[in-house]
Short mmCIF file of C-alpha atoms and ligand atoms in Angstrom, two decimals:
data_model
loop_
_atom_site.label_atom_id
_atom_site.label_comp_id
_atom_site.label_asym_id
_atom_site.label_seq_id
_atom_site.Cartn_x
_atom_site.Cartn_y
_atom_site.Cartn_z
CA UNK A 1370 113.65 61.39 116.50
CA UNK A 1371 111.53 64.24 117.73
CA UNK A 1372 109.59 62.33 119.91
CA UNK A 1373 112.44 60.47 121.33
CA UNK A 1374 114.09 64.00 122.11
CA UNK A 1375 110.73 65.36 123.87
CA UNK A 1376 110.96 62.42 126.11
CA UNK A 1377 114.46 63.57 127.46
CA UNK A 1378 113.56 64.75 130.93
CA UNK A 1379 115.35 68.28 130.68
CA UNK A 1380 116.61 70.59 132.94
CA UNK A 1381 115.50 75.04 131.67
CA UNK A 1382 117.17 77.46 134.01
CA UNK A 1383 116.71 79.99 131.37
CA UNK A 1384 113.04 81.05 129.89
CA UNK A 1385 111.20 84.38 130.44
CA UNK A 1386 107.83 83.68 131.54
CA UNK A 1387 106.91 87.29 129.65
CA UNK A 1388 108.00 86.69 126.47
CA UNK A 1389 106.76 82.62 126.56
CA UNK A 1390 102.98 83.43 126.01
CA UNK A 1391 101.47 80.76 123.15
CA UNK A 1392 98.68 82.22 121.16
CA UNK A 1393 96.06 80.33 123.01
CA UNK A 1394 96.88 82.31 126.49
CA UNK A 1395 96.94 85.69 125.01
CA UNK A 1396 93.62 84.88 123.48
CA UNK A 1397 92.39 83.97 127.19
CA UNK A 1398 93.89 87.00 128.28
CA UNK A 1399 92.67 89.81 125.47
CA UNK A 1400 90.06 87.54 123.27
CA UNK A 1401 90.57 90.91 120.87
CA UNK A 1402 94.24 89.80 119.48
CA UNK A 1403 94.07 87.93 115.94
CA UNK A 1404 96.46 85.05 115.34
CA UNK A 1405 97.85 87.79 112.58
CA UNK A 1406 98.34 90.17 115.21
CA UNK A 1407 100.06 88.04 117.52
CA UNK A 1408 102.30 85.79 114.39
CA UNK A 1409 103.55 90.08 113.84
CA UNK A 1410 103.69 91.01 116.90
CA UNK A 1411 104.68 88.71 119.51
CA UNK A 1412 107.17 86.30 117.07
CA UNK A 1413 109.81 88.17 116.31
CA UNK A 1414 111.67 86.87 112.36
CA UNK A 1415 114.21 83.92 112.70
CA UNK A 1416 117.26 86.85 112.38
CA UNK A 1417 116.74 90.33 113.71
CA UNK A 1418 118.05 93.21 112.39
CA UNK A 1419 119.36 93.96 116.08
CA UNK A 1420 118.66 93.47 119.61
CA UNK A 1421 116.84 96.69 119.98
CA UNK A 1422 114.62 95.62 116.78
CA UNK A 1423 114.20 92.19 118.73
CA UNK A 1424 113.03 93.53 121.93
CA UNK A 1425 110.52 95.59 120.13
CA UNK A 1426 109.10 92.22 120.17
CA UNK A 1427 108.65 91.95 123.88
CA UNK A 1428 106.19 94.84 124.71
CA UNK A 1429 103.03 93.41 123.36
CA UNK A 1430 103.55 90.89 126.31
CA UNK A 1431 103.80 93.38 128.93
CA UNK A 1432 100.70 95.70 127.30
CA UNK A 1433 98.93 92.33 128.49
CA UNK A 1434 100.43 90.91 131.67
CA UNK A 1435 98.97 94.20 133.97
CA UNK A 1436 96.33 91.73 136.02
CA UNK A 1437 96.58 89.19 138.15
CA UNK A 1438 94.37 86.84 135.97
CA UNK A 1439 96.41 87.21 133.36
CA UNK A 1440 99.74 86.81 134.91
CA UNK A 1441 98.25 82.65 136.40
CA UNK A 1442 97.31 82.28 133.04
CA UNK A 1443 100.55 82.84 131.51
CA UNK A 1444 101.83 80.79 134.79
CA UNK A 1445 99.80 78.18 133.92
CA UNK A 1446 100.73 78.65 129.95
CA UNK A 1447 104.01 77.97 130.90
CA UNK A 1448 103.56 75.01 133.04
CA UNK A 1449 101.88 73.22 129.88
CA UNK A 1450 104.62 74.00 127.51
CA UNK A 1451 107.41 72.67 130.14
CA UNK A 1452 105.01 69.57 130.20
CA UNK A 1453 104.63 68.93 126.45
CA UNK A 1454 108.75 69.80 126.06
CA UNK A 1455 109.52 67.01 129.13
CA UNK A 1456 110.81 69.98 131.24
CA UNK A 1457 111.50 68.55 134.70
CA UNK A 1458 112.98 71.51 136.74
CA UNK A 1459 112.63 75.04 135.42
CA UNK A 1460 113.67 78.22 136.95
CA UNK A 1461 111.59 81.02 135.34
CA UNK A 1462 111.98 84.91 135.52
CA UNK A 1463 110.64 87.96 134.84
CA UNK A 1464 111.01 91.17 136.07
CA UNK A 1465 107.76 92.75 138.55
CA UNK A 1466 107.88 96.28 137.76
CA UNK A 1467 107.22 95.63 134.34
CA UNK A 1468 103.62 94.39 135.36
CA UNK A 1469 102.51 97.40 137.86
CA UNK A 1470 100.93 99.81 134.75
CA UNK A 1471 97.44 98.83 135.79
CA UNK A 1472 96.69 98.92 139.59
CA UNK A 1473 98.87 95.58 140.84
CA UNK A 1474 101.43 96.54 143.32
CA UNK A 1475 104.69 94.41 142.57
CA UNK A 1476 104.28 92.63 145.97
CA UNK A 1477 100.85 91.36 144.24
CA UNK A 1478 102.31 90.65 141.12
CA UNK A 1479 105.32 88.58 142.59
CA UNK A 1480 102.67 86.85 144.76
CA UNK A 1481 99.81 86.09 142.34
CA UNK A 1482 103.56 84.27 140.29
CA UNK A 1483 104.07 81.97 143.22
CA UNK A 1484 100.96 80.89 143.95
CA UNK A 1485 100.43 80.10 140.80
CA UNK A 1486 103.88 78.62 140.10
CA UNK A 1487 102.77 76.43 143.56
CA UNK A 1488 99.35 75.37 142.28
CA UNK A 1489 101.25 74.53 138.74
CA UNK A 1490 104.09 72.62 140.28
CA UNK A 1491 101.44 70.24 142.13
CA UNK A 1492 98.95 69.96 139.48
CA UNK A 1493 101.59 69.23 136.85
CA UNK A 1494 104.92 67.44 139.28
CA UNK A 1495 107.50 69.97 137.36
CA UNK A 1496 109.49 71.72 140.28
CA UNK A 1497 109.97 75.33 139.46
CA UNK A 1498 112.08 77.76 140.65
CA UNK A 1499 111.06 81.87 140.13
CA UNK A 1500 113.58 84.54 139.45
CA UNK A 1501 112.87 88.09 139.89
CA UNK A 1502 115.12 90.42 137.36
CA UNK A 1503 115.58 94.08 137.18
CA UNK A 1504 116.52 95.69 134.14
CA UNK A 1505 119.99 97.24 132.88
CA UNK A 1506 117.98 100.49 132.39
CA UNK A 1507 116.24 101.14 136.55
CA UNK A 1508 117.69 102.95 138.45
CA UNK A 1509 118.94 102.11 142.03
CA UNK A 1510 116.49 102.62 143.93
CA UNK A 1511 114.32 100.05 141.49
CA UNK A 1512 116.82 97.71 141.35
CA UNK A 1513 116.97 97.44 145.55
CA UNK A 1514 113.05 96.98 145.15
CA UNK A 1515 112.95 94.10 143.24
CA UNK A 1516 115.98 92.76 145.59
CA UNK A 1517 114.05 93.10 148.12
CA UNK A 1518 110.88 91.54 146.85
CA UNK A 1519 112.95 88.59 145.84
CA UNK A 1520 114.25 88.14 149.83
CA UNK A 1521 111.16 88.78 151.14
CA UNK A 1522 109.17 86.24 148.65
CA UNK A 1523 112.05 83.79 148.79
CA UNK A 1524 111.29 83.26 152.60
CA UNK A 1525 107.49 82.21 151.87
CA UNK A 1526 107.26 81.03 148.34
CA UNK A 1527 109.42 79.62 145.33
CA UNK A 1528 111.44 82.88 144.50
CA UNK A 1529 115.07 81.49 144.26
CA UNK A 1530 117.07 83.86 142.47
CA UNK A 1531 117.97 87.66 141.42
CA UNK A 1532 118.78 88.77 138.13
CA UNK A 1533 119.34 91.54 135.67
CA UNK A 1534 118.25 91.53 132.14
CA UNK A 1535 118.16 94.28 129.31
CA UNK A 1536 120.27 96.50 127.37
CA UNK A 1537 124.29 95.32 128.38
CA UNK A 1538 126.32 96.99 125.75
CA UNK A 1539 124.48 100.43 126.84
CA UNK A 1540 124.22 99.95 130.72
CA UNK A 1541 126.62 98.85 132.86
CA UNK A 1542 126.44 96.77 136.44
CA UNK A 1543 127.50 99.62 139.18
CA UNK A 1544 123.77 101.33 139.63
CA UNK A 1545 122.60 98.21 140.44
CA UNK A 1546 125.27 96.28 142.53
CA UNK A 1547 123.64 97.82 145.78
CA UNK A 1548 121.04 95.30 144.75
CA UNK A 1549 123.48 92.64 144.15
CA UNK A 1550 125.05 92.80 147.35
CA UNK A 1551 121.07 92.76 149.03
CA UNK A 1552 120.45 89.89 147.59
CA UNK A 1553 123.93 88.03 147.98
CA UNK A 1554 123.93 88.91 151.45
CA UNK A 1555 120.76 87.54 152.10
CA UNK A 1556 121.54 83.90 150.62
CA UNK A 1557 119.95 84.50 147.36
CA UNK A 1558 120.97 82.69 144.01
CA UNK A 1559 122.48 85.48 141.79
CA UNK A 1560 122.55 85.35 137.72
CA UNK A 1561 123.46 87.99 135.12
CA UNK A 1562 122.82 88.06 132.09
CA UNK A 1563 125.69 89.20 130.09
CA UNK A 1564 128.13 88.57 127.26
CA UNK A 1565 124.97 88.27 124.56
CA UNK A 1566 124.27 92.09 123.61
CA UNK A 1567 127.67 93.24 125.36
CA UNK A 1568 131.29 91.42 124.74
CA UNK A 1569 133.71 89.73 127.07
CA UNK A 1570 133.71 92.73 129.27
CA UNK A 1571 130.46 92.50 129.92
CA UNK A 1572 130.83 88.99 131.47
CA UNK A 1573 134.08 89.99 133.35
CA UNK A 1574 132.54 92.89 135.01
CA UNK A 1575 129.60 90.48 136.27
CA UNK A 1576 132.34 87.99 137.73
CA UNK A 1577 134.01 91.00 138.96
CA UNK A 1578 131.25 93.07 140.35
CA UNK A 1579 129.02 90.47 141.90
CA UNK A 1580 129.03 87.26 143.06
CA UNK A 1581 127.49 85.43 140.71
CA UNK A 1582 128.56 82.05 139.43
CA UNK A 1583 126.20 81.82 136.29
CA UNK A 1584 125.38 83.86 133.41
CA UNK A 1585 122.36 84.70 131.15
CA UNK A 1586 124.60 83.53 127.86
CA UNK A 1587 127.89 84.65 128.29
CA UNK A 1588 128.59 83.17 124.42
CA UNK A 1589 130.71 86.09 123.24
CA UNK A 1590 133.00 85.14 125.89
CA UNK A 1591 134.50 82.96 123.10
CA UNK A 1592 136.10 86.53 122.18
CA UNK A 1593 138.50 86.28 125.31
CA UNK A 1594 140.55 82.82 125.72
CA UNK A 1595 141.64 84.78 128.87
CA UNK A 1596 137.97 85.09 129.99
CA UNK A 1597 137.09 81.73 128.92
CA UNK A 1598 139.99 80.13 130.72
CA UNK A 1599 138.52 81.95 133.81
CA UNK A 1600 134.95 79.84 133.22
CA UNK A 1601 136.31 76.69 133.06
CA UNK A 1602 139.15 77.54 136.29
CA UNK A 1603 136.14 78.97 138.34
CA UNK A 1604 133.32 76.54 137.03
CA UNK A 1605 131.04 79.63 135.92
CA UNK A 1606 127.87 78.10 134.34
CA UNK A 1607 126.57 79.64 131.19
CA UNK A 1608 123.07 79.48 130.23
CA UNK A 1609 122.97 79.01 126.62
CA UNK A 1610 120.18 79.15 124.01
CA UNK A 1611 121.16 78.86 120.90
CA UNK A 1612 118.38 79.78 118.86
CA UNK A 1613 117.79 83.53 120.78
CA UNK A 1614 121.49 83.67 120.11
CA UNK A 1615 120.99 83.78 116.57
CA UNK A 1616 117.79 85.65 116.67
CA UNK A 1617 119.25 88.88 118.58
CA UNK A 1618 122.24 88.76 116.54
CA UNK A 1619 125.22 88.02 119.39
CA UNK A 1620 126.36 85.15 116.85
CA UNK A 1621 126.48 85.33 113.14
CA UNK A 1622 124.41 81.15 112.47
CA UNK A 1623 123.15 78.61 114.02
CA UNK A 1624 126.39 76.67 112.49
CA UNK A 1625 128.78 79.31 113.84
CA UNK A 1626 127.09 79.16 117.43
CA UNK A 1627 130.31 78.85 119.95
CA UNK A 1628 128.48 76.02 122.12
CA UNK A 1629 130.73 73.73 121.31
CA UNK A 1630 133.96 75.84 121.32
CA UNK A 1631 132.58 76.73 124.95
CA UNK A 1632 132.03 73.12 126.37
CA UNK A 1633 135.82 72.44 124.56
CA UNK A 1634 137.27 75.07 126.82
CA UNK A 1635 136.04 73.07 129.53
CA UNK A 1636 133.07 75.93 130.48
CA UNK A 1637 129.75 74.21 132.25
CA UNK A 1638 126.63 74.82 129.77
CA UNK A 1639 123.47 74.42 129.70
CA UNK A 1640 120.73 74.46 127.01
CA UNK A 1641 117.50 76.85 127.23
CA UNK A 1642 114.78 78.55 125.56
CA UNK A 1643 115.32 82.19 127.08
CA UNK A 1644 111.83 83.41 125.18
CA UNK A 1645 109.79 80.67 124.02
CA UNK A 1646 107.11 82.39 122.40
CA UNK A 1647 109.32 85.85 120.95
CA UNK A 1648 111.64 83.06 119.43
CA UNK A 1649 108.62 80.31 118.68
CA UNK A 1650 111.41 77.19 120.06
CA UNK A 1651 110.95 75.01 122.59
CA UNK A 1652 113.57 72.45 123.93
CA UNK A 1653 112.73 69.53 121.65
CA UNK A 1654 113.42 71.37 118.41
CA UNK A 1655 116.29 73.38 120.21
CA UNK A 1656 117.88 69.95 120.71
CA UNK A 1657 116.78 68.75 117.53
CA UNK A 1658 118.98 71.25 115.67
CA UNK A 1659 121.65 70.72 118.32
CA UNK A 1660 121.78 67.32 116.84
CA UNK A 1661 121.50 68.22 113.00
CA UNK A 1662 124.26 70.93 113.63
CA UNK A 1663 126.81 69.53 115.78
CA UNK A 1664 125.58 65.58 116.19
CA UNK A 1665 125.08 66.33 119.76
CA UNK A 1666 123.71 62.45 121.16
CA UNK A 1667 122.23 61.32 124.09
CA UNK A 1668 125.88 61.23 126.46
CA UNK A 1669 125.68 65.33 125.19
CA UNK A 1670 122.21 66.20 126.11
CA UNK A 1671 123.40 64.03 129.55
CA UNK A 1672 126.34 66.22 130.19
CA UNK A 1673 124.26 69.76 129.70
CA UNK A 1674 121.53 68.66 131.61
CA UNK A 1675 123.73 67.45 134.86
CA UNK A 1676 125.44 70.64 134.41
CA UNK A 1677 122.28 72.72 134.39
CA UNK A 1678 121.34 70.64 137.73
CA UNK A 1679 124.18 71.71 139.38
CA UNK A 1680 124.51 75.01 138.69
CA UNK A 1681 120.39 75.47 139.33
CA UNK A 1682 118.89 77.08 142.31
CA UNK A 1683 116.96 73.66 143.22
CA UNK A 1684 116.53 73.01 147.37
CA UNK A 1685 118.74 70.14 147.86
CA UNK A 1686 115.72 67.38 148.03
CA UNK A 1687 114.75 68.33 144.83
CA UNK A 1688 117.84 68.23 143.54
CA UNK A 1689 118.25 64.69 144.82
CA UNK A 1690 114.99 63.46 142.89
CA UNK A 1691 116.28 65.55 139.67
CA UNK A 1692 119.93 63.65 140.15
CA UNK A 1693 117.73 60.66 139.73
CA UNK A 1694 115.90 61.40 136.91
CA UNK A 1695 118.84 62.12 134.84
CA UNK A 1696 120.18 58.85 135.88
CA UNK A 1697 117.99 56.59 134.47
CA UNK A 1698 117.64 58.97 131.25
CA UNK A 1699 121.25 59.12 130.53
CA UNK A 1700 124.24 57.61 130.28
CA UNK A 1701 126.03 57.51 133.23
CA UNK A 1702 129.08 59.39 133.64
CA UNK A 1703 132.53 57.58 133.89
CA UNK A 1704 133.82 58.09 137.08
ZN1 ZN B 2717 117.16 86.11 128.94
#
């Protein structure tokens, strides 16, 4: 079963490359770290006692992600785990200013990413995508930098998308929507991620306040049948990961996860990893329990990965090759 599911060419447009680190790259990186350091560290428990306790898990990643050695080997890190999971297309983010403690400018930190992510993509034939995120907690004038560094690395590298990631129940959108509308009005994908650690009104405000079409989770926008009638009238994609879901708290089980509540109100969904390592899932096993909990089959893992393909940031060529892909995976949809 497990092998037949890591076959499934699969579509991620959800997975932090900072928090995706396997032991063997942070060993590269700092040969000091034990595996007992890094199993208490950098893996946070199966249930958290609360977001804030789960993103205590997170900073051992950036203490080690200040060079630019370290950030192609965690490139590179990543590249192998999409491989192994039978990622096809994966848009990865992470935010630049949390890598500038050491000397590297964020210019040099977003470009040592794409290089890498361009060396990766040939070596391996997985097209990748970068986003660049800024956190709920910058201020303006950091939010417009990493807007900017997204335009100006989108015109020469594989930088597709701006995003905003951190605390949502604490910090709201309107500091940073000057960067929103920077990157919006230069043609940029936009995603927000929202609706995990704050409630339906954090999700309305992003559909509000920016133009985004897609949202980092969005799963307590079960709360609102207004909100989630919205979704399916507008077509907003949510990128859902289950497992981090359950980890951070924002739902109660894996059995109570509202997936399936969501793709019943008719919202587009997708399935992703968000933090590979923090979390310790990959796809495979993320599908795996999709399939133990709900009975999710092959026509299911068809429908999220289409959806994920439309709602990604791919050029259209590659879009056109993924299209294939998931044709002669899947079932093909009635028309
Ligand atoms: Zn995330």
């Amino acid at each position: 079963m497990t092998d037949e599911l890591r076959a499934l060419p699969k579509i991620e447009l959800h997975s932090h490359l900072d928090c995706g680190l396997s032991y063997d790259a942070v060993r590269r990186i700092d040969p000091r770290i034990s595996r007992e350091h890094y199993d208490r560290h950098f893996v946070a428990p199966p249930v958290c006692d609360s977001l804030g306790d789960y993103l205590t898990y997170t900073f051992d990643y950036r203490a080690v992600l200040q060079s630019e050695r370290a950030l192609r080997i965690a490139v590179e890190d990543a590249f192998a785990q999409l491989a192994a999971d039978g990622v096809a297309y994966a848009e990865l983010r992470f935010a630049p200013m949390v890598h500038v403690e050491d000397g590297l400018s964020a210019d040099e930190v977003v470009a040592a990413v794409s290089d890498e992510t361009v060396r990766q993509t040939e070596a391996t034939g997985i097209d990748a995508g970068l986003i660049l995120c800024t956190l709920r907690d910058y201020d303006t004038e950091r939010s417009l930098r990493t807007a900017r560094l997204a335009v100006h690395h989108a015109r020469i590298g594989p930088v597709v998308a701006f995003d905003i990631a951190g605390d949502e129940a604490r910090h709201p959108l309107d500091t940073h929507l000057p960067a929103f509308d920077l990157a919006a009005d230069a043609g940029l994908g936009v995603t927000v991620h929202a609706g995990e650690g704050g409630g339906p009104d954090s999700v309305t405000e992003a559909l509000d306040k920016t133009t985004t079409r897609r949202i980092g989770h969005g799963v307590r926008s079960v709360e609102d049948p207004d909100l989630l009638a919205r979704l399916a009238a507008e077509g907003v994609h949510l990128e859902v990961c289950p497992s981090c879901n359950v980890q951070t708290g924002a739902v109660a089980s894996y059995a109570a996860h509202p997936v399936g509540a969501l793709r019943a109100a008719g919202v587009p969904v997708s399935v992703s990893t968000d933090t590979r390592a923090v979390t310790d899932i990959d796809l495979t096993r993320e599908y795996a329990r999709l399939t133990e909990a709900f009975g999710w089959t092959l026509a299911d893992f068809g429908e999220v990965n289409r959806a994920a393909l439309t709602a990604s940031f791919a050029a259209p060529s590659v879009s056109r090759r993924l299209a294939g892909i998931l044709d002669d995976a899947y079932p093909k949809v009635p028309a």
